[in-house]
Short mmCIF file of N, CA, C and O and ligand atoms in Angstrom, two decimals:
data_model
loop_
_atom_site.label_atom_id
_atom_site.label_comp_id
_atom_site.label_asym_id
_atom_site.label_seq_id
_atom_site.Cartn_x
_atom_site.Cartn_y
_atom_site.Cartn_z
N MET J 782 59.05 71.11 180.48
CA MET J 782 60.58 71.40 179.86
C MET J 782 60.71 71.60 178.46
O MET J 782 60.34 71.20 177.64
N GLY J 783 61.18 72.70 177.77
CA GLY J 783 61.34 72.89 176.54
C GLY J 783 62.63 72.44 175.78
O GLY J 783 63.27 71.79 176.66
N LEU J 784 62.40 72.68 174.67
CA LEU J 784 63.35 72.02 173.61
C LEU J 784 64.74 72.35 173.95
O LEU J 784 65.60 71.56 173.99
N PHE J 785 65.00 73.50 174.33
CA PHE J 785 66.25 74.29 174.81
C PHE J 785 66.91 73.91 176.05
O PHE J 785 67.89 74.46 176.18
N ASP J 786 65.97 73.44 176.83
CA ASP J 786 66.33 73.39 178.18
C ASP J 786 67.33 72.41 178.05
O ASP J 786 67.38 71.24 177.63
N ARG J 787 68.76 72.60 179.02
CA ARG J 787 69.86 71.65 179.24
C ARG J 787 69.68 70.76 180.07
O ARG J 787 70.69 70.09 180.40
N PHE J 788 68.44 70.56 180.99
CA PHE J 788 68.38 69.47 181.99
C PHE J 788 68.45 68.22 181.63
O PHE J 788 67.63 67.94 180.56
N LYS J 789 69.40 67.60 181.92
CA LYS J 789 69.54 66.10 181.42
C LYS J 789 68.91 65.33 182.67
O LYS J 789 69.57 65.76 183.93
N LYS J 790 68.62 64.46 182.64
CA LYS J 790 68.09 63.80 183.75
C LYS J 790 69.15 62.75 184.33
O LYS J 790 69.57 62.17 183.40
N PRO J 791 69.35 62.83 185.69
CA PRO J 791 70.68 61.89 186.15
C PRO J 791 70.14 60.28 185.85
O PRO J 791 68.80 60.29 185.92
N ALA J 792 71.29 59.61 185.63
CA ALA J 792 70.58 58.27 185.83
C ALA J 792 70.36 57.75 187.18
O ALA J 792 70.67 58.29 188.12
N VAL J 793 69.32 56.80 187.15
CA VAL J 793 69.17 56.42 188.38
C VAL J 793 69.32 55.03 188.62
O VAL J 793 68.94 54.28 187.46
N ASN J 794 70.08 54.69 189.71
CA ASN J 794 70.87 53.44 190.05
C ASN J 794 69.54 52.29 190.47
O ASN J 794 68.43 52.76 190.80
N GLU J 795 69.81 50.91 190.79
CA GLU J 795 68.88 50.00 191.14
C GLU J 795 68.45 50.30 192.47
O GLU J 795 67.62 49.55 192.74
N ASP J 796 68.67 50.97 193.33
CA ASP J 796 68.34 51.69 194.49
C ASP J 796 67.58 52.60 194.29
O ASP J 796 66.91 53.35 195.55
N GLY J 797 67.26 52.99 192.97
CA GLY J 797 66.21 54.18 192.94
C GLY J 797 67.30 55.79 193.02
O GLY J 797 66.45 56.69 193.42
N GLN J 798 68.09 55.55 193.15
CA GLN J 798 69.06 56.77 193.61
C GLN J 798 69.34 57.39 192.08
O GLN J 798 69.86 56.89 191.27
N GLN J 799 69.27 58.83 192.16
CA GLN J 799 69.88 59.63 191.06
C GLN J 799 71.52 59.51 191.27
O GLN J 799 71.59 59.89 192.32
N VAL J 800 72.37 59.35 190.44
CA VAL J 800 73.71 59.14 190.57
C VAL J 800 74.32 60.15 189.52
O VAL J 800 74.10 60.06 188.28
N VAL J 801 75.19 60.92 190.03
CA VAL J 801 75.77 62.26 189.19
C VAL J 801 77.29 62.11 189.42
O VAL J 801 77.83 62.01 190.53
N LYS J 802 77.89 61.60 188.33
CA LYS J 802 79.43 61.66 188.55
C LYS J 802 80.24 63.38 188.34
O LYS J 802 79.42 64.02 187.16
N VAL J 803 81.02 63.63 189.35
CA VAL J 803 81.54 65.08 189.00
C VAL J 803 83.28 64.47 189.00
O VAL J 803 83.47 64.00 189.70
N THR J 804 83.58 64.90 187.68
CA THR J 804 84.91 64.69 187.54
C THR J 804 85.56 65.96 187.79
O THR J 804 85.52 66.89 187.49
N VAL J 805 86.87 65.57 188.75
CA VAL J 805 87.84 66.83 189.31
C VAL J 805 88.97 66.84 188.64
O VAL J 805 89.54 65.61 188.68
N ASP J 806 89.10 67.84 187.72
CA ASP J 806 90.40 67.75 186.96
C ASP J 806 90.49 69.21 186.41
O ASP J 806 90.25 70.07 185.36
N GLY J 807 91.37 70.23 187.71
CA GLY J 807 91.25 71.32 187.54
C GLY J 807 90.40 72.26 187.59
O GLY J 807 90.13 73.55 187.44
N GLY J 808 89.05 71.70 188.13
CA GLY J 808 87.74 72.62 188.35
C GLY J 808 86.76 71.17 188.55
O GLY J 808 86.97 69.91 188.55
N TYR J 809 85.55 71.31 188.74
CA TYR J 809 84.51 70.37 188.76
C TYR J 809 83.76 70.88 187.26
O TYR J 809 83.33 71.37 186.74
N GLN J 810 83.67 69.03 186.75
CA GLN J 810 82.44 68.85 185.83
C GLN J 810 81.82 67.64 185.74
O GLN J 810 82.01 66.65 186.02
N PRO J 811 80.30 68.05 185.68
CA PRO J 811 79.76 69.57 185.54
C PRO J 811 80.06 70.35 186.74
O PRO J 811 80.23 69.84 188.08
N GLU J 812 79.92 71.74 186.72
CA GLU J 812 80.00 72.58 187.72
C GLU J 812 78.70 72.79 188.33
O GLU J 812 78.68 73.06 189.63
N THR J 813 77.98 72.56 187.53
CA THR J 813 76.43 72.47 188.15
C THR J 813 75.80 70.99 188.06
O THR J 813 75.60 70.46 187.02
N VAL J 814 75.34 70.53 189.26
CA VAL J 814 74.73 69.13 188.85
C VAL J 814 73.34 69.63 189.27
O VAL J 814 72.89 70.29 190.43
N ARG J 815 72.23 69.01 188.45
CA ARG J 815 70.95 69.17 188.57
C ARG J 815 70.19 67.88 189.21
O ARG J 815 70.16 66.86 188.38
N LEU J 816 69.53 68.15 190.10
CA LEU J 816 68.82 67.12 190.75
C LEU J 816 67.24 67.31 191.04
O LEU J 816 66.66 68.34 191.26
N ALA J 817 66.38 66.10 190.86
CA ALA J 817 64.79 66.14 190.64
C ALA J 817 64.89 66.03 192.33
O ALA J 817 65.16 65.24 192.85
N LYS J 818 63.95 66.91 192.82
CA LYS J 818 63.40 67.09 193.85
C LYS J 818 62.90 65.95 194.27
O LYS J 818 61.92 65.24 193.77
N GLY J 819 63.03 65.19 195.40
CA GLY J 819 62.28 64.08 196.25
C GLY J 819 62.76 62.81 195.87
O GLY J 819 62.19 61.78 196.32
N VAL J 820 63.73 62.76 195.18
CA VAL J 820 64.55 61.41 194.37
C VAL J 820 65.91 61.48 195.26
O VAL J 820 66.44 62.20 195.06
N PRO J 821 65.95 60.53 196.01
CA PRO J 821 67.39 60.39 196.60
C PRO J 821 68.71 60.31 195.74
O PRO J 821 68.23 59.83 194.63
N ALA J 822 69.44 61.06 196.18
CA ALA J 822 70.60 61.20 195.33
C ALA J 822 71.77 61.16 195.79
O ALA J 822 72.36 60.96 197.04
N LYS J 823 73.06 60.67 194.66
CA LYS J 823 74.53 60.32 195.33
C LYS J 823 75.40 61.07 194.38
O LYS J 823 74.87 60.81 193.24
N LEU J 824 76.21 61.76 194.73
CA LEU J 824 77.35 62.58 193.74
C LEU J 824 78.63 61.96 194.29
O LEU J 824 78.83 61.31 195.18
N VAL J 825 79.33 61.26 192.87
CA VAL J 825 80.23 60.60 193.14
C VAL J 825 81.60 61.40 192.32
O VAL J 825 81.39 62.00 191.24
N PHE J 826 82.50 61.84 193.04
CA PHE J 826 83.42 62.57 192.75
C PHE J 826 84.83 61.85 192.57
O PHE J 826 84.91 60.70 193.13
N GLU J 827 85.36 62.24 191.36
CA GLU J 827 86.63 61.43 190.96
C GLU J 827 87.51 62.40 190.68
O GLU J 827 87.53 63.36 189.40
N ARG J 828 88.69 62.68 191.36
CA ARG J 828 89.71 63.69 190.94
C ARG J 828 90.70 62.75 189.98
O ARG J 828 91.35 61.77 190.46
N VAL J 829 90.89 63.18 188.83
CA VAL J 829 91.90 62.56 187.79
C VAL J 829 93.07 63.57 187.66
O VAL J 829 93.58 62.96 186.84
N SER J 830 93.21 64.62 188.13
CA SER J 830 94.60 65.32 187.90
C SER J 830 94.77 65.92 188.91
O SER J 830 94.19 66.33 189.98
N ASP J 831 96.19 66.18 189.18
CA ASP J 831 96.77 67.11 190.07
C ASP J 831 96.78 68.54 190.15
O ASP J 831 97.31 69.38 190.78
N LYS J 832 95.92 68.86 188.94
CA LYS J 832 95.76 70.39 188.54
C LYS J 832 94.66 70.87 189.60
O LYS J 832 94.13 70.30 190.56
N GLY J 833 95.31 72.27 190.11
CA GLY J 833 94.64 73.13 190.95
C GLY J 833 94.82 72.74 192.06
O GLY J 833 95.76 71.75 192.66
N CYS J 834 93.87 72.89 193.33
CA CYS J 834 94.20 72.62 194.95
C CYS J 834 92.99 72.26 195.44
O CYS J 834 91.93 72.52 196.01
N LEU J 835 92.77 70.87 194.88
CA LEU J 835 91.30 70.13 194.80
C LEU J 835 91.23 68.84 195.41
O LEU J 835 90.49 67.94 195.27
N GLU J 836 92.14 68.71 196.34
CA GLU J 836 92.23 67.36 197.16
C GLU J 836 91.38 67.25 198.44
O GLU J 836 90.91 66.17 198.26
N VAL J 837 90.55 68.36 198.72
CA VAL J 837 89.73 68.07 199.59
C VAL J 837 88.13 68.78 198.72
O VAL J 837 88.30 70.14 198.17
N VAL J 838 87.06 68.28 198.94
CA VAL J 838 85.95 68.70 198.70
C VAL J 838 85.03 68.83 199.87
O VAL J 838 85.11 67.92 200.59
N HIS J 839 84.39 69.95 199.94
CA HIS J 839 83.60 69.87 201.24
C HIS J 839 82.30 70.86 200.79
O HIS J 839 82.45 71.70 199.98
N SER J 840 81.32 70.71 201.39
CA SER J 840 79.99 71.62 201.23
C SER J 840 79.43 71.51 203.07
O SER J 840 78.62 70.43 203.24
N PRO J 841 79.82 72.79 203.59
CA PRO J 841 78.83 72.75 204.87
C PRO J 841 77.26 72.64 204.35
O PRO J 841 76.61 72.08 205.43
N GLU J 842 76.78 72.91 203.29
CA GLU J 842 75.05 73.23 203.16
C GLU J 842 74.97 71.80 202.67
O GLU J 842 73.69 71.39 203.37
N LEU J 843 75.61 71.28 202.27
CA LEU J 843 75.10 69.32 201.91
C LEU J 843 75.57 68.64 202.99
O LEU J 843 75.28 67.35 203.10
N GLY J 844 76.63 69.01 203.88
CA GLY J 844 77.11 68.23 205.02
C GLY J 844 78.07 67.38 204.65
O GLY J 844 78.21 66.05 205.28
N PHE J 845 79.09 67.49 203.75
CA PHE J 845 80.01 66.29 203.53
C PHE J 845 81.48 67.24 203.33
O PHE J 845 81.39 68.40 203.10
N GLU J 846 82.59 66.63 203.57
CA GLU J 846 83.91 66.84 203.57
C GLU J 846 84.45 65.75 203.58
O GLU J 846 84.60 64.93 204.43
N ALA J 847 85.66 65.72 202.40
CA ALA J 847 86.32 64.59 202.53
C ALA J 847 87.41 64.86 201.64
O ALA J 847 87.48 65.45 200.62
N GLU J 848 88.80 63.95 201.35
CA GLU J 848 89.61 64.07 200.55
C GLU J 848 89.41 63.55 199.61
O GLU J 848 88.45 62.22 199.54
N LEU J 849 89.73 63.73 198.38
CA LEU J 849 89.65 62.93 197.10
C LEU J 849 91.31 62.62 196.73
O LEU J 849 91.85 63.18 195.88
N PRO J 850 91.40 61.14 197.18
CA PRO J 850 92.56 60.55 196.39
C PRO J 850 92.42 60.39 194.83
O PRO J 850 91.62 60.06 194.34
N LEU J 851 93.41 60.74 194.47
CA LEU J 851 93.60 60.53 192.92
C LEU J 851 92.86 59.26 192.29
O LEU J 851 93.48 58.14 192.86
N ASN J 852 92.18 59.59 191.26
CA ASN J 852 91.71 58.14 190.51
C ASN J 852 90.73 57.28 191.49
O ASN J 852 90.92 55.83 191.33
N GLN J 853 90.13 57.88 192.26
CA GLN J 853 89.18 56.96 193.25
C GLN J 853 87.78 57.86 193.45
O GLN J 853 87.89 58.73 193.71
N GLU J 854 86.68 56.90 193.40
CA GLU J 854 85.62 57.54 193.29
C GLU J 854 85.02 57.59 194.89
O GLU J 854 85.40 57.07 195.77
N VAL J 855 84.85 58.86 195.07
CA VAL J 855 84.23 59.22 196.60
C VAL J 855 82.74 59.79 196.56
O VAL J 855 82.76 60.64 195.65
N SER J 856 81.71 58.95 197.15
CA SER J 856 80.61 59.07 197.15
C SER J 856 80.17 60.00 198.37
O SER J 856 80.50 59.60 199.37
N PHE J 857 78.89 60.57 198.08
CA PHE J 857 78.03 61.49 199.21
C PHE J 857 76.53 61.31 198.79
O PHE J 857 76.41 61.60 197.61
N ASP J 858 75.70 61.00 199.82
CA ASP J 858 74.30 60.86 199.88
C ASP J 858 73.98 62.57 199.91
O ASP J 858 74.54 62.99 200.85
N VAL J 859 72.94 62.97 198.75
CA VAL J 859 72.57 64.41 199.23
C VAL J 859 71.10 64.32 198.98
O VAL J 859 70.21 63.45 198.67
N LYS J 860 70.59 64.97 200.24
CA LYS J 860 69.42 65.35 200.21
C LYS J 860 68.87 65.96 199.49
O LYS J 860 69.08 67.22 198.90
N THR J 861 67.45 65.49 199.01
CA THR J 861 66.81 66.48 197.85
C THR J 861 65.26 66.48 198.41
O THR J 861 64.48 67.23 197.61
N ASP J 862 65.09 66.77 199.33
CA ASP J 862 63.53 66.94 199.92
C ASP J 862 63.38 68.54 200.04
O ASP J 862 62.49 68.87 200.28
N GLN J 863 64.52 69.51 199.91
CA GLN J 863 64.00 70.88 199.67
C GLN J 863 64.83 71.69 198.46
O GLN J 863 65.92 71.05 198.10
N ARG J 864 63.60 71.83 197.79
CA ARG J 864 64.25 72.92 196.54
C ARG J 864 65.34 73.74 196.93
O ARG J 864 65.43 74.46 198.08
N GLY J 865 66.41 74.12 196.03
CA GLY J 865 67.42 75.05 196.33
C GLY J 865 68.77 74.76 195.83
O GLY J 865 68.82 73.95 194.59
N GLU J 866 69.87 76.08 195.77
CA GLU J 866 70.92 75.55 195.49
C GLU J 866 72.02 75.66 196.33
O GLU J 866 71.87 76.27 197.37
N TYR J 867 72.77 74.55 196.31
CA TYR J 867 73.66 74.33 197.71
C TYR J 867 75.09 74.02 196.93
O TYR J 867 75.50 73.47 196.02
N ASP J 868 75.98 74.88 197.57
CA ASP J 868 77.54 75.04 197.07
C ASP J 868 78.32 73.83 197.43
O ASP J 868 78.24 73.67 198.74
N PHE J 869 79.21 73.46 196.70
CA PHE J 869 80.33 72.93 197.30
C PHE J 869 81.56 73.22 196.81
O PHE J 869 81.52 74.25 195.71
N ALA J 870 82.83 73.04 197.26
CA ALA J 870 84.17 73.92 197.11
C ALA J 870 85.29 73.03 197.41
O ALA J 870 85.51 72.10 198.09
N CYS J 871 86.41 73.53 197.00
CA CYS J 871 87.48 72.88 197.42
C CYS J 871 87.99 73.15 198.68
O CYS J 871 87.43 74.28 199.26
N GLY J 872 89.03 73.00 199.50
CA GLY J 872 89.08 72.81 200.75
C GLY J 872 89.38 74.60 201.07
O GLY J 872 89.10 74.92 202.30
N MET J 873 89.89 75.27 199.97
CA MET J 873 90.00 76.67 200.55
C MET J 873 89.10 77.35 199.69
O MET J 873 89.06 78.83 199.65
N ASP J 874 88.12 77.07 199.10
CA ASP J 874 86.85 77.38 198.66
C ASP J 874 87.28 78.75 197.32
O ASP J 874 86.70 79.43 197.02
N MET J 875 88.25 77.95 196.78
CA MET J 875 88.49 78.67 195.44
C MET J 875 88.07 78.13 194.28
O MET J 875 87.60 78.74 193.37
N PHE J 876 87.65 76.94 194.40
CA PHE J 876 86.95 76.12 193.13
C PHE J 876 85.51 75.87 193.40
O PHE J 876 85.43 75.32 194.39
N LYS J 877 84.74 75.90 192.76
CA LYS J 877 83.45 76.03 193.34
C LYS J 877 82.14 75.16 192.51
O LYS J 877 82.21 75.64 191.22
N GLY J 878 81.53 74.35 192.71
CA GLY J 878 80.52 74.14 191.96
C GLY J 878 78.98 74.25 192.77
O GLY J 878 79.11 74.49 194.00
N LYS J 879 77.80 73.59 192.11
CA LYS J 879 76.72 73.76 192.90
C LYS J 879 75.78 72.60 192.38
O LYS J 879 75.93 72.26 191.42
N VAL J 880 75.25 72.54 193.38
CA VAL J 880 73.79 71.37 193.11
C VAL J 880 72.63 72.25 193.09
O VAL J 880 72.35 72.97 194.13
N VAL J 881 71.63 71.80 192.30
CA VAL J 881 70.64 72.78 192.10
C VAL J 881 69.30 71.50 192.04
O VAL J 881 69.43 70.76 191.39
N VAL J 882 68.41 71.58 192.93
CA VAL J 882 67.48 70.50 193.46
C VAL J 882 66.16 71.44 193.02
O VAL J 882 66.03 72.58 193.62
N LYS J 883 65.55 70.84 192.09
CA LYS J 883 64.28 71.35 191.89
C LYS J 883 63.30 70.39 191.10
O LYS J 883 63.44 69.15 190.89
CU1 CU B 1585 91.59 75.01 196.50
#
């Protein structure tokens, strides 16, 4: 990995899971979540404002769909056994983010 690579390793919790927080505030921050292949992972969404139409987050590719109550963390386990890019989006697919596993 070069000096200018912006990949930051996600924190790993006591269960050995990569944990990435995604703040939902008129969009997804970060929009791109980078995960290391082969390490169990968890995405933690927290919607902190009413901006946009982001009450629901879903990902057919990653196999989750849920409502995001304001100011509550909602977590999903994410498989990392295959390299690839996997999209997630609001209920109407207007706001998008993605998970990159490599
Ligand atoms: Cu929407």
